[in-house]
Coordinates of C-alpha atoms in Angstrom, one line a residue:
X45 CA 123.2 -236.7 2.5
X46 CA 126.1 -238.3 4.5
X47 CA 123.5 -240.3 6.5
X48 CA 121.9 -241.5 3.3
X49 CA 125.2 -242.7 1.8
X50 CA 126.2 -244.4 5.1
X51 CA 122.8 -246.1 5.3
X52 CA 123.1 -247.4 1.7
X53 CA 126.6 -248.7 2.3
X54 CA 125.5 -250.6 5.4
X55 CA 122.5 -252.0 3.6
X56 CA 124.8 -253.2 0.8
X57 CA 127.1 -254.9 3.4
X58 CA 124.1 -256.6 5.0
X59 CA 122.9 -258.1 1.7
X60 CA 126.5 -259.1 0.8
X61 CA 127.0 -261.0 4.0
X62 CA 123.6 -262.6 3.7
X63 CA 124.4 -263.8 0.2
X64 CA 127.7 -265.3 1.5
X65 CA 125.8 -267.1 4.2
X66 CA 123.2 -268.5 1.9
X67 CA 125.9 -269.8 -0.6
X68 CA 127.9 -271.5 2.2
X69 CA 124.7 -273.1 3.6
X70 CA 123.6 -274.3 0.2
X71 CA 127.1 -275.8 -0.5
X72 CA 127.1 -277.6 2.9
X73 CA 123.5 -278.9 2.3
X74 CA 124.3 -280.1 -1.2
X75 CA 127.4 -281.9 0.0
X76 CA 125.7 -283.7 2.9
X77 CA 122.3 -284.3 1.2
X78 CA 123.1 -285.4 -2.3
X79 CA 120.9 -288.5 -2.1
X80 CA 117.8 -286.8 -0.6
X81 CA 114.5 -287.1 -2.4
X82 CA 112.2 -284.1 -2.3
X83 CA 108.6 -284.8 -1.6
X84 CA 106.2 -282.9 -3.9
X85 CA 103.0 -281.9 -2.2
X86 CA 99.8 -283.3 -3.8
X87 CA 97.7 -280.7 -5.6
X88 CA 94.2 -280.3 -4.2
X89 CA 91.1 -279.2 -6.1
X90 CA 89.5 -276.3 -4.3
X91 CA 86.6 -275.6 -6.6
X92 CA 83.8 -276.8 -4.3
X93 CA 85.4 -275.0 -1.3
X94 CA 85.8 -271.7 -3.3
X95 CA 82.1 -271.9 -4.4
X96 CA 81.0 -272.4 -0.8
X97 CA 83.0 -269.4 0.4
X98 CA 81.9 -267.1 -2.4
X99 CA 78.2 -268.0 -1.8
X100 CA 78.7 -266.9 1.8
X101 CA 80.4 -263.8 0.7
X102 CA 77.6 -262.9 -1.7
X103 CA 75.0 -263.3 1.0
X104 CA 76.9 -261.0 3.3
X105 CA 77.5 -258.4 0.6
X106 CA 73.8 -258.4 -0.3
X107 CA 72.9 -257.9 3.4
X108 CA 75.3 -254.9 3.6
X109 CA 77.8 -256.7 5.9
X110 CA 80.7 -255.4 3.9
X111 CA 83.5 -256.1 6.4
X112 CA 82.6 -259.8 6.7
X113 CA 81.9 -260.1 2.9
X114 CA 85.4 -258.6 2.1
X115 CA 87.0 -261.2 4.5
X116 CA 85.3 -264.1 2.7
X117 CA 86.0 -262.9 -0.8
X118 CA 89.7 -262.4 0.2
X119 CA 89.7 -265.9 1.7
X120 CA 88.4 -267.3 -1.6
X121 CA 91.3 -265.5 -3.4
X122 CA 93.9 -267.2 -1.2
X123 CA 92.9 -270.7 -2.7
X124 CA 92.0 -269.5 -6.2
X125 CA 94.4 -269.9 -9.1
X126 CA 93.7 -267.2 -11.7
X127 CA 94.6 -269.4 -14.6
X128 CA 92.4 -272.3 -13.4
X129 CA 89.5 -270.3 -11.9
X130 CA 89.4 -267.0 -13.8
X131 CA 85.7 -266.4 -13.1
X132 CA 86.1 -266.7 -9.4
X133 CA 89.3 -264.7 -9.4
X134 CA 87.8 -261.8 -11.4
X135 CA 84.5 -261.7 -9.5
X136 CA 86.1 -261.8 -6.1
X137 CA 88.5 -258.9 -6.9
X138 CA 85.7 -256.9 -8.5
X139 CA 83.4 -257.3 -5.4
X140 CA 86.3 -256.3 -3.1
X141 CA 87.0 -253.3 -5.3
X142 CA 83.4 -252.2 -5.1
X143 CA 83.4 -252.5 -1.3
X144 CA 86.6 -250.3 -1.1
X145 CA 84.9 -247.8 -3.5
X146 CA 81.9 -247.6 -1.1
X147 CA 84.4 -246.9 1.7
X148 CA 85.9 -244.0 -0.4
X149 CA 89.2 -245.8 -1.0
X150 CA 89.3 -245.3 -4.8
X151 CA 93.1 -245.9 -5.2
X152 CA 93.1 -249.3 -3.6
X153 CA 89.9 -250.1 -5.5
X154 CA 91.5 -249.3 -8.9
X155 CA 94.6 -251.3 -7.8
X156 CA 92.5 -254.4 -7.3
X157 CA 90.7 -253.9 -10.6
X158 CA 93.9 -253.7 -12.5
X159 CA 94.8 -257.2 -11.3
X160 CA 91.7 -258.5 -13.1
X161 CA 92.7 -257.1 -16.5
X162 CA 94.9 -260.0 -17.6
X163 CA 92.1 -262.5 -17.0
X164 CA 89.1 -260.7 -18.3
X165 CA 89.3 -262.4 -21.7
X166 CA 89.5 -265.7 -20.0
X167 CA 86.2 -265.4 -18.1
X168 CA 83.2 -267.4 -19.3
X169 CA 80.7 -264.8 -18.1
X170 CA 80.5 -261.5 -20.0
X171 CA 78.7 -259.9 -17.0
X172 CA 82.0 -260.0 -15.0
X173 CA 83.6 -257.8 -17.7
X174 CA 80.6 -255.4 -17.4
X175 CA 81.0 -255.4 -13.6
X176 CA 84.7 -254.7 -13.7
X177 CA 84.4 -251.9 -16.2
X178 CA 81.5 -250.4 -14.3
X179 CA 83.3 -250.3 -11.0
X180 CA 86.4 -248.9 -12.7
X181 CA 84.3 -246.1 -14.4
X182 CA 82.7 -245.2 -11.1
X183 CA 86.2 -244.9 -9.5
X184 CA 87.1 -242.4 -12.3
X185 CA 83.8 -240.6 -11.8
X186 CA 84.4 -240.2 -8.1
X187 CA 87.9 -238.9 -8.7
X188 CA 86.6 -236.4 -11.3
X189 CA 88.3 -238.1 -14.3
X190 CA 85.2 -237.7 -16.4
X191 CA 86.8 -238.6 -19.7
X192 CA 87.9 -242.1 -18.5
X193 CA 84.6 -242.5 -16.6
X194 CA 82.6 -242.2 -19.9
X195 CA 85.2 -244.4 -21.7
X196 CA 84.9 -247.3 -19.3
X197 CA 81.1 -247.1 -19.1
X198 CA 81.0 -247.4 -22.9
X199 CA 83.2 -250.4 -22.6
X200 CA 80.8 -251.9 -20.1
X201 CA 77.9 -251.4 -22.6
X202 CA 79.7 -253.7 -25.0
X203 CA 79.7 -256.6 -22.6
X204 CA 76.0 -257.0 -21.6
X205 CA 72.8 -258.0 -23.3
X206 CA 70.7 -257.4 -20.3
X207 CA 68.3 -254.5 -20.7
X208 CA 68.6 -253.7 -17.0
X209 CA 72.3 -253.5 -17.1
X210 CA 72.3 -251.4 -20.3
X211 CA 69.9 -249.0 -18.7
X212 CA 72.0 -248.8 -15.6
X213 CA 75.1 -248.1 -17.6
X214 CA 73.3 -245.4 -19.7
X215 CA 72.2 -243.8 -16.5
X216 CA 75.8 -243.8 -15.2
X217 CA 76.9 -242.1 -18.4
X218 CA 74.2 -239.5 -18.0
X219 CA 75.4 -239.0 -14.4
X220 CA 78.9 -238.2 -15.7
X221 CA 77.5 -235.6 -18.1
X222 CA 75.5 -234.2 -15.2
X223 CA 78.6 -233.7 -13.1
X224 CA 80.3 -232.1 -16.1
X225 CA 77.3 -229.7 -16.3
X226 CA 76.4 -231.0 -19.7
X227 CA 72.7 -231.0 -18.6
X228 CA 71.1 -231.1 -22.1
X229 CA 73.1 -234.3 -23.0
X230 CA 72.2 -235.9 -19.7
X231 CA 68.5 -235.1 -20.1
X232 CA 68.5 -236.8 -23.5
X233 CA 69.6 -240.0 -21.9
X234 CA 67.5 -239.8 -18.8
X235 CA 64.1 -239.1 -20.5
X236 CA 63.8 -242.6 -22.1
X237 CA 65.0 -244.3 -18.9
X238 CA 62.3 -242.8 -16.7
X239 CA 59.4 -244.1 -18.9
X240 CA 57.5 -247.0 -17.2
X241 CA 57.7 -249.1 -20.4
X242 CA 61.4 -249.8 -19.6
X243 CA 60.5 -251.6 -16.3
X244 CA 61.4 -255.3 -16.3
X245 CA 58.6 -257.1 -14.5
X246 CA 60.9 -260.1 -13.9
X247 CA 63.1 -257.9 -11.7
X248 CA 60.7 -255.3 -10.5
X249 CA 62.6 -253.9 -7.5
X250 CA 65.9 -253.5 -9.4
X251 CA 64.1 -251.8 -12.3
X252 CA 62.2 -249.4 -9.9
X253 CA 65.4 -248.6 -8.1
X254 CA 67.1 -247.6 -11.4
X255 CA 64.1 -245.6 -12.4
X256 CA 64.1 -243.8 -9.1
X257 CA 67.8 -242.9 -9.6
X258 CA 67.2 -241.7 -13.1
X259 CA 64.2 -239.6 -12.0
X260 CA 66.2 -238.0 -9.2
X261 CA 69.1 -237.1 -11.6
X262 CA 66.7 -235.9 -14.3
X263 CA 65.1 -233.6 -11.7
X264 CA 68.6 -232.3 -10.8
X265 CA 69.2 -231.5 -14.5
X266 CA 65.9 -229.7 -14.7
X267 CA 66.7 -227.8 -11.5
X268 CA 70.1 -226.6 -12.9
X269 CA 68.3 -225.5 -16.1
X270 CA 65.5 -223.7 -14.2
X271 CA 62.9 -226.2 -15.5
X272 CA 59.8 -226.3 -13.1
X273 CA 59.5 -230.1 -13.8
X274 CA 62.3 -230.7 -11.3
X275 CA 60.2 -230.9 -8.2
X276 CA 57.8 -233.4 -9.8
X277 CA 60.8 -235.7 -10.7
X278 CA 62.2 -235.4 -7.1
X279 CA 58.9 -236.3 -5.5
X280 CA 58.1 -239.2 -7.8
X281 CA 61.6 -240.6 -7.1
X282 CA 61.1 -240.2 -3.4
X283 CA 57.8 -242.0 -3.6
X284 CA 59.5 -245.0 -5.3
X285 CA 62.4 -245.1 -2.8
X286 CA 60.0 -245.0 0.2
X287 CA 58.1 -248.0 -1.3
X288 CA 61.4 -249.9 -1.8
X289 CA 62.7 -248.8 1.7
X290 CA 65.9 -247.5 0.0
X291 CA 67.3 -245.2 2.7
X292 CA 70.2 -244.1 0.6
X293 CA 67.9 -243.2 -2.2
X294 CA 65.6 -241.3 0.2
X295 CA 68.6 -239.5 1.6
X296 CA 69.5 -238.1 -1.8
X297 CA 65.9 -237.3 -2.7
X298 CA 65.6 -235.0 0.4
X299 CA 68.9 -233.4 -0.4
X300 CA 67.9 -232.4 -3.9
X301 CA 64.4 -231.3 -2.7
X302 CA 66.1 -229.0 -0.2
X303 CA 68.3 -227.5 -2.9
X304 CA 65.2 -226.9 -5.0
X305 CA 63.4 -225.2 -2.2
X306 CA 66.5 -223.2 -1.3
X307 CA 66.1 -221.5 -4.6
X308 CA 62.3 -221.4 -4.8
X309 CA 60.9 -221.5 -1.2
X310 CA 63.7 -221.2 1.4
X311 CA 61.4 -221.8 4.3
X312 CA 60.8 -225.5 3.3
X313 CA 64.5 -226.2 2.5
X314 CA 65.8 -226.9 6.1
X315 CA 63.3 -229.6 6.8
X316 CA 64.5 -231.8 3.8
X317 CA 68.2 -231.0 4.4
X318 CA 67.8 -232.2 8.1
X319 CA 66.1 -235.4 6.9
X320 CA 69.0 -236.2 4.5
X321 CA 71.5 -235.4 7.2
X322 CA 69.8 -237.6 9.8
X323 CA 69.8 -240.6 7.4
X324 CA 73.5 -240.0 6.6
X325 CA 74.3 -240.1 10.4
X326 CA 72.2 -243.2 11.1
X327 CA 73.5 -245.2 8.2
X328 CA 77.1 -244.0 8.6
X329 CA 77.8 -242.2 5.3
X330 CA 80.6 -239.8 6.6
X331 CA 81.8 -238.5 3.2
X332 CA 78.2 -237.8 2.1
X333 CA 77.4 -236.2 5.5
X334 CA 79.9 -233.4 4.6
X335 CA 77.8 -232.6 1.5
X336 CA 74.6 -232.5 3.4
X337 CA 76.2 -230.3 6.1
X338 CA 77.1 -227.8 3.4
X339 CA 73.5 -227.7 2.3
X340 CA 72.4 -227.2 5.9
X341 CA 74.8 -224.3 6.3
X342 CA 73.2 -222.6 3.3
X343 CA 69.7 -223.3 4.7
X344 CA 70.3 -222.3 8.4
X345 CA 70.6 -219.1 10.3
X346 CA 71.7 -218.0 13.8
X347 CA 72.7 -220.7 16.3
X348 CA 71.9 -223.5 13.9
X349 CA 74.2 -222.1 11.2
X350 CA 77.1 -221.9 13.7
X351 CA 76.4 -225.4 15.0
X352 CA 76.5 -226.9 11.5
X353 CA 79.6 -224.9 10.5
X354 CA 81.5 -226.2 13.5
X355 CA 80.2 -229.7 12.9
X356 CA 81.5 -229.4 9.3
X357 CA 85.0 -228.5 10.5
X358 CA 85.0 -231.2 13.1
X359 CA 83.8 -233.9 10.6
X360 CA 86.5 -232.8 8.1
X361 CA 89.2 -233.1 10.7
X362 CA 87.8 -236.4 12.0
X363 CA 87.9 -238.0 8.5
X364 CA 91.5 -236.9 8.1
X365 CA 92.5 -238.2 11.5
X366 CA 90.8 -241.6 11.0
X367 CA 92.6 -242.1 7.7
X368 CA 96.0 -241.2 9.2
X369 CA 95.7 -243.1 12.5
X370 CA 93.1 -245.8 12.3
X371 CA 93.9 -249.2 10.7
X372 CA 92.0 -250.0 7.6
X373 CA 89.8 -253.0 8.5
X374 CA 89.9 -254.3 4.9
X375 CA 93.7 -254.1 4.9
X376 CA 93.8 -256.0 8.3
X377 CA 91.6 -258.7 6.9
X378 CA 93.8 -259.0 3.8
X379 CA 96.9 -259.3 6.0
X380 CA 95.3 -261.9 8.3
X381 CA 94.2 -263.9 5.2
X382 CA 97.7 -263.9 3.7
X383 CA 99.1 -265.0 7.1
X384 CA 96.7 -267.9 7.2
X385 CA 97.7 -268.9 3.7
X386 CA 101.4 -268.9 4.6
X387 CA 100.6 -271.0 7.7
X388 CA 98.7 -273.5 5.6
X389 CA 101.6 -273.8 3.2
X390 CA 103.9 -274.4 6.1
X391 CA 101.7 -277.1 7.5
X392 CA 101.5 -278.8 4.1
X393 CA 105.3 -279.1 3.9
X394 CA 105.9 -279.8 7.6
X395 CA 105.8 -283.6 7.2
X396 CA 108.1 -283.7 4.2
X397 CA 110.5 -281.3 6.0
X398 CA 110.6 -283.5 9.0
X399 CA 111.5 -286.5 6.9
X400 CA 114.2 -284.6 5.1
X401 CA 115.6 -283.4 8.4
X402 CA 116.0 -287.0 9.6
X403 CA 118.1 -287.7 6.5
X404 CA 120.2 -284.6 7.0
X405 CA 121.0 -285.6 10.6
X406 CA 122.3 -289.0 9.4
X407 CA 124.5 -287.5 6.6
X408 CA 126.0 -284.5 8.3
X409 CA 129.5 -284.7 9.6
X410 CA 131.6 -282.9 12.1
X411 CA 133.1 -280.5 9.6
X412 CA 129.7 -279.3 8.4
X413 CA 128.6 -278.6 12.0
X414 CA 131.8 -276.6 12.7
X415 CA 131.4 -274.5 9.6
X416 CA 127.7 -273.8 10.2
X417 CA 128.3 -273.1 13.8
X418 CA 131.1 -270.6 13.2
X419 CA 129.1 -268.9 10.4
X420 CA 126.0 -268.6 12.6
X421 CA 128.1 -267.1 15.5
X422 CA 129.7 -264.6 13.1
X423 CA 126.5 -263.6 11.4
X424 CA 124.6 -263.3 14.8
X425 CA 127.2 -261.0 16.2
X426 CA 127.5 -258.9 13.1
X427 CA 123.7 -258.8 12.5
X428 CA 123.1 -257.7 16.1
X429 CA 125.6 -254.9 15.7
X430 CA 124.1 -253.7 12.4
X431 CA 120.4 -254.2 13.5
X432 CA 121.0 -252.0 16.6
X433 CA 122.6 -249.3 14.5
X434 CA 119.9 -249.6 11.8
X435 CA 117.1 -249.4 14.4
X436 CA 118.6 -246.2 15.7
X437 CA 118.9 -244.7 12.2
X438 CA 115.3 -245.9 11.4
X439 CA 114.0 -244.2 14.6
X440 CA 115.8 -241.0 13.7
X441 CA 114.3 -241.1 10.1
X442 CA 110.8 -241.7 11.5
X443 CA 111.2 -238.8 14.0
X444 CA 112.4 -236.5 11.2
X445 CA 109.5 -237.6 9.0
X446 CA 107.0 -236.9 11.8
X447 CA 108.6 -233.5 12.4
X448 CA 108.3 -232.7 8.7
X449 CA 104.6 -233.8 8.5
X450 CA 103.9 -231.9 11.7
X451 CA 105.4 -228.7 10.4
X452 CA 103.5 -229.1 7.1
X453 CA 100.2 -229.5 9.0
X454 CA 101.1 -226.5 11.2
X455 CA 102.1 -224.2 8.4
X456 CA 99.4 -225.2 5.9
X457 CA 96.3 -226.0 8.1
X458 CA 96.5 -224.5 11.6
X459 CA 96.1 -220.9 10.4
X460 CA 93.3 -221.7 8.0
X461 CA 91.4 -223.7 10.6
X462 CA 91.8 -220.9 13.2
X463 CA 90.7 -218.3 10.6
X464 CA 87.6 -220.4 9.7
X465 CA 86.6 -220.8 13.3
X466 CA 87.2 -217.1 14.1
X467 CA 85.2 -216.1 11.0
X468 CA 82.3 -218.3 12.0
X469 CA 82.3 -216.8 15.5
X470 CA 82.8 -213.1 14.6
X471 CA 80.9 -212.6 11.3
X472 CA 77.2 -212.5 10.5
X473 CA 76.8 -215.8 8.6
X474 CA 73.2 -214.9 7.7
X475 CA 74.7 -212.8 4.9
X476 CA 75.1 -214.8 1.7
X477 CA 78.6 -213.4 1.0
X478 CA 79.8 -214.5 4.5
X479 CA 78.3 -218.0 4.0
X480 CA 80.1 -218.3 0.7
X481 CA 83.4 -217.1 2.2
X482 CA 83.1 -219.7 5.0
X483 CA 82.4 -222.5 2.6
X484 CA 85.4 -221.5 0.4
X485 CA 87.7 -221.5 3.5
X486 CA 86.4 -225.0 4.5
X487 CA 87.0 -226.3 1.0
X488 CA 90.6 -225.0 1.0
X489 CA 91.2 -226.8 4.3
X490 CA 89.7 -230.0 3.0
X491 CA 91.8 -229.8 -0.3
X492 CA 95.1 -229.1 1.6
X493 CA 94.4 -232.0 4.0
X494 CA 93.9 -234.4 1.1
X495 CA 97.0 -233.2 -0.7
X496 CA 99.2 -233.7 2.5
X497 CA 97.7 -237.2 2.8
X498 CA 98.6 -238.1 -0.8
X499 CA 102.1 -236.7 -0.5
X500 CA 102.9 -239.1 2.3
X501 CA 101.1 -242.2 1.1
X502 CA 102.6 -245.6 0.3
X503 CA 104.1 -246.0 -3.2
X504 CA 103.3 -249.2 -5.1
X505 CA 106.4 -250.5 -7.0
X506 CA 105.1 -253.7 -8.6
X507 CA 103.7 -254.1 -12.1
X508 CA 101.1 -251.3 -11.3
X509 CA 103.8 -248.7 -10.7
X510 CA 103.3 -247.0 -14.1
X511 CA 99.6 -246.7 -13.4
X512 CA 100.2 -245.1 -10.0
X513 CA 102.8 -242.8 -11.5
X514 CA 100.3 -241.7 -14.2
X515 CA 97.6 -241.1 -11.6
X516 CA 99.9 -238.9 -9.5
X517 CA 100.9 -236.8 -12.5
X518 CA 97.3 -236.5 -13.6
X519 CA 96.4 -235.1 -10.2
X520 CA 98.3 -231.9 -11.1
X521 CA 96.4 -231.5 -14.3
X522 CA 93.6 -228.8 -14.2
X523 CA 91.5 -226.7 -16.5
X524 CA 94.4 -224.2 -16.7
X525 CA 97.3 -226.6 -16.7
X526 CA 98.0 -229.2 -19.4
X527 CA 100.6 -232.0 -18.9
X528 CA 102.2 -234.0 -21.7
X529 CA 103.7 -237.4 -21.1
X530 CA 106.2 -239.0 -23.6
X531 CA 107.8 -242.4 -23.4
X532 CA 106.4 -243.4 -20.1
X533 CA 104.9 -246.7 -21.4
X534 CA 108.1 -247.6 -23.3
X535 CA 110.1 -248.2 -20.1
X536 CA 110.5 -251.7 -18.7
X537 CA 109.7 -250.6 -15.1
X538 CA 110.0 -254.1 -13.7
X539 CA 113.7 -254.0 -14.5
X540 CA 114.3 -250.9 -12.4
X541 CA 115.2 -251.2 -8.7
X542 CA 112.3 -250.6 -6.2
X543 CA 114.1 -247.8 -4.3
X544 CA 115.0 -246.0 -7.5
X545 CA 111.3 -246.1 -8.6
X546 CA 110.3 -244.7 -5.2
X547 CA 112.9 -241.9 -5.5
X548 CA 111.8 -241.2 -9.1
X549 CA 108.2 -240.9 -8.0
X550 CA 109.1 -238.4 -5.3
X551 CA 111.2 -236.4 -7.6
X552 CA 108.5 -236.1 -10.2
X553 CA 106.0 -235.2 -7.4
X554 CA 108.2 -232.4 -6.2
X555 CA 108.7 -231.0 -9.7
X556 CA 105.0 -230.8 -10.4
X557 CA 104.3 -229.4 -6.9
X558 CA 106.9 -226.7 -7.5
X559 CA 105.3 -226.0 -10.9
X560 CA 101.9 -225.7 -9.2
X561 CA 103.2 -223.4 -6.4
X562 CA 105.7 -221.2 -8.1
X563 CA 105.9 -221.3 -11.9
X564 CA 102.4 -220.1 -13.0
X565 CA 102.7 -222.5 -15.9
X566 CA 99.9 -223.5 -18.2
X567 CA 101.8 -226.3 -20.0
X568 CA 104.3 -228.9 -18.7
X569 CA 106.0 -231.7 -20.5
X570 CA 108.0 -234.7 -19.1
X571 CA 109.8 -237.2 -21.3
X572 CA 111.3 -240.6 -20.4
X573 CA 113.8 -242.6 -22.5
X574 CA 116.4 -245.3 -22.0
X575 CA 119.9 -245.1 -23.4
X576 CA 122.9 -247.3 -22.6
X577 CA 121.2 -248.7 -19.5
X578 CA 120.5 -245.2 -18.2
X579 CA 117.1 -243.7 -17.6
X580 CA 116.9 -240.0 -18.9
X581 CA 114.1 -237.7 -17.8
X582 CA 113.5 -234.3 -19.2
X583 CA 111.1 -231.8 -17.6
X584 CA 110.0 -228.5 -19.1
X585 CA 107.2 -226.0 -18.4
X586 CA 106.2 -222.5 -19.8
X587 CA 106.2 -220.8 -16.4
X588 CA 108.0 -217.7 -15.2
X589 CA 111.3 -219.5 -15.0
X590 CA 114.1 -219.2 -12.5
X591 CA 117.6 -217.7 -12.2
X592 CA 120.8 -219.2 -10.9
X593 CA 120.7 -217.0 -7.8
X594 CA 117.1 -217.7 -6.8
X595 CA 116.3 -221.2 -7.8
X596 CA 117.4 -223.0 -4.6
X597 CA 115.8 -220.7 -2.1
X598 CA 112.8 -219.6 -4.0
X599 CA 111.6 -222.9 -5.4
X600 CA 112.8 -225.4 -2.8
X601 CA 114.2 -227.8 -5.4
X602 CA 117.2 -228.8 -3.3
X603 CA 115.3 -232.0 -2.4
X604 CA 115.3 -233.0 -6.1
X605 CA 119.1 -232.6 -6.3
X606 CA 119.6 -234.6 -3.0
X607 CA 117.4 -237.4 -4.2
X608 CA 119.2 -237.7 -7.5
X609 CA 122.6 -237.8 -5.9
X610 CA 121.4 -240.5 -3.4
X611 CA 121.1 -242.9 -6.4
X612 CA 124.3 -241.7 -8.0
X613 CA 122.5 -239.8 -10.7
X614 CA 123.2 -236.6 -12.5
X615 CA 121.0 -233.5 -12.8
X616 CA 121.1 -230.3 -15.0
X617 CA 119.2 -227.1 -14.4
X618 CA 118.6 -224.6 -17.2
X619 CA 118.8 -221.4 -15.0
X620 CA 118.9 -218.9 -17.8
X621 CA 115.9 -220.0 -19.9
X622 CA 113.8 -217.2 -21.2
X623 CA 110.8 -219.6 -22.0
X624 CA 110.1 -221.2 -18.7
X625 CA 111.8 -223.8 -16.5
X626 CA 113.8 -226.8 -17.8
X627 CA 115.4 -229.6 -15.9
X628 CA 116.9 -233.0 -16.9
X629 CA 118.3 -235.8 -14.9
X630 CA 119.5 -239.4 -15.4
X631 CA 120.5 -242.5 -13.4
X632 CA 121.6 -246.0 -14.2
X633 CA 119.0 -248.8 -14.1

């Protein structure tokens, strides 16, 4: 706590000294350069250049060269003004969001899509709205938010007159129902879509691809409802995908056929599961490969079963390691592009700055030089002193953070991984109950890995902060736990300091993590309100509650109290509540 206060005080000193320096420099510059004329750079029309770049990006995207396509779309964004080129702006962001979605980065994908929302009504092409809503719906679908997935697919339906796009969206809605296990509702949508009369001869390949997807999904619904028509649907879909040379479609066909045979003819199941797995390896579908490995584990016996189980563990760990250590290629492309944009702006103003510099040199006097020289020496010495101390404190903070993450990984994952490996080596995995136990253990490992990654992720504090905060809170909502939010959208979040928003995010995250771990609650409520330039937050749940003597050690809420005090806030615990747990805190904005 003392370290935090000392760091905040030194940070305040740095900003205060920086402000003094800027004021003195401005006064000196105004005094010596009153007669200077600023040169306004000429505006350039980039429409033709943007079109050329986006045509290249589209071609790369269509040929599955996503890294390069992302780079070109991002390059187009750097010279696109949303108010003047809303079509190009919205389309570029939507394509980049879809590519991130294909890479499994659903949070960044949704973040890019939210940037298109203010300009959707300004686009001249309705299909861009359909495209944005479709990608957004698929993000919600992939993150198991089925309610919002259906909502955005229905929004997409309102913005297209194309029969192909309507059929594709209807198929997507049926896919959501399928994953919700509402198979009868999904079948009602799929049946008309698989009829050949719906094929558009002007775009035969696209129509056939959509029909193959619908057939595969219809077969899965039949499979789950024990309808013998399932295999016929799978085989017809496979035939179409082989004709189209759609390897991803063929991969899913073999997976579903293996599931069908696993139930009806187990001897034929491994062949199709292996074909699906081979395609996922060749075409680099790591997240899908995990699903196919789970099917292979169910199909296999003996040495093959052990091999696939260990591969499943290795792949799960590899994905986690890559996400923690490897640089995101798309993020690097975005950074390089922004750097290029900054350099271009510098070059545009270089000539005018040189001219202004010549005038300044003529008008400056000895007093101005002495003042600036003294200030620079003073600031340099003080900055060097503060930077060295700040660097030391930063290194200590990084070291402590690494220790905390390491301990969390050791306490939450190492034992589970060791137990899973020991179980795979020692138990007879040919028994169905042992297989099921192994899969359950692996699922727990994967879930905990993902939770640790989310807990230590970067927090966005711009205009999308409220969206990210809602998403984090929604992550704690389950079938058994309901969460009520009140007043969140009434707060002017842009007026609140960035550091306070980060601390508020972590406090709420720890409260709900504590609820999930300790309270056994089924209903939680959190309320936000502003009063006299203070933000008040009230949290309640109907869990087992806590007592004054046990709340600190048992629930680990001391971090909440420390964070509130770090921003000079106040906190109150209701330690004698008979109806669950209650907590309130406030801080100035």
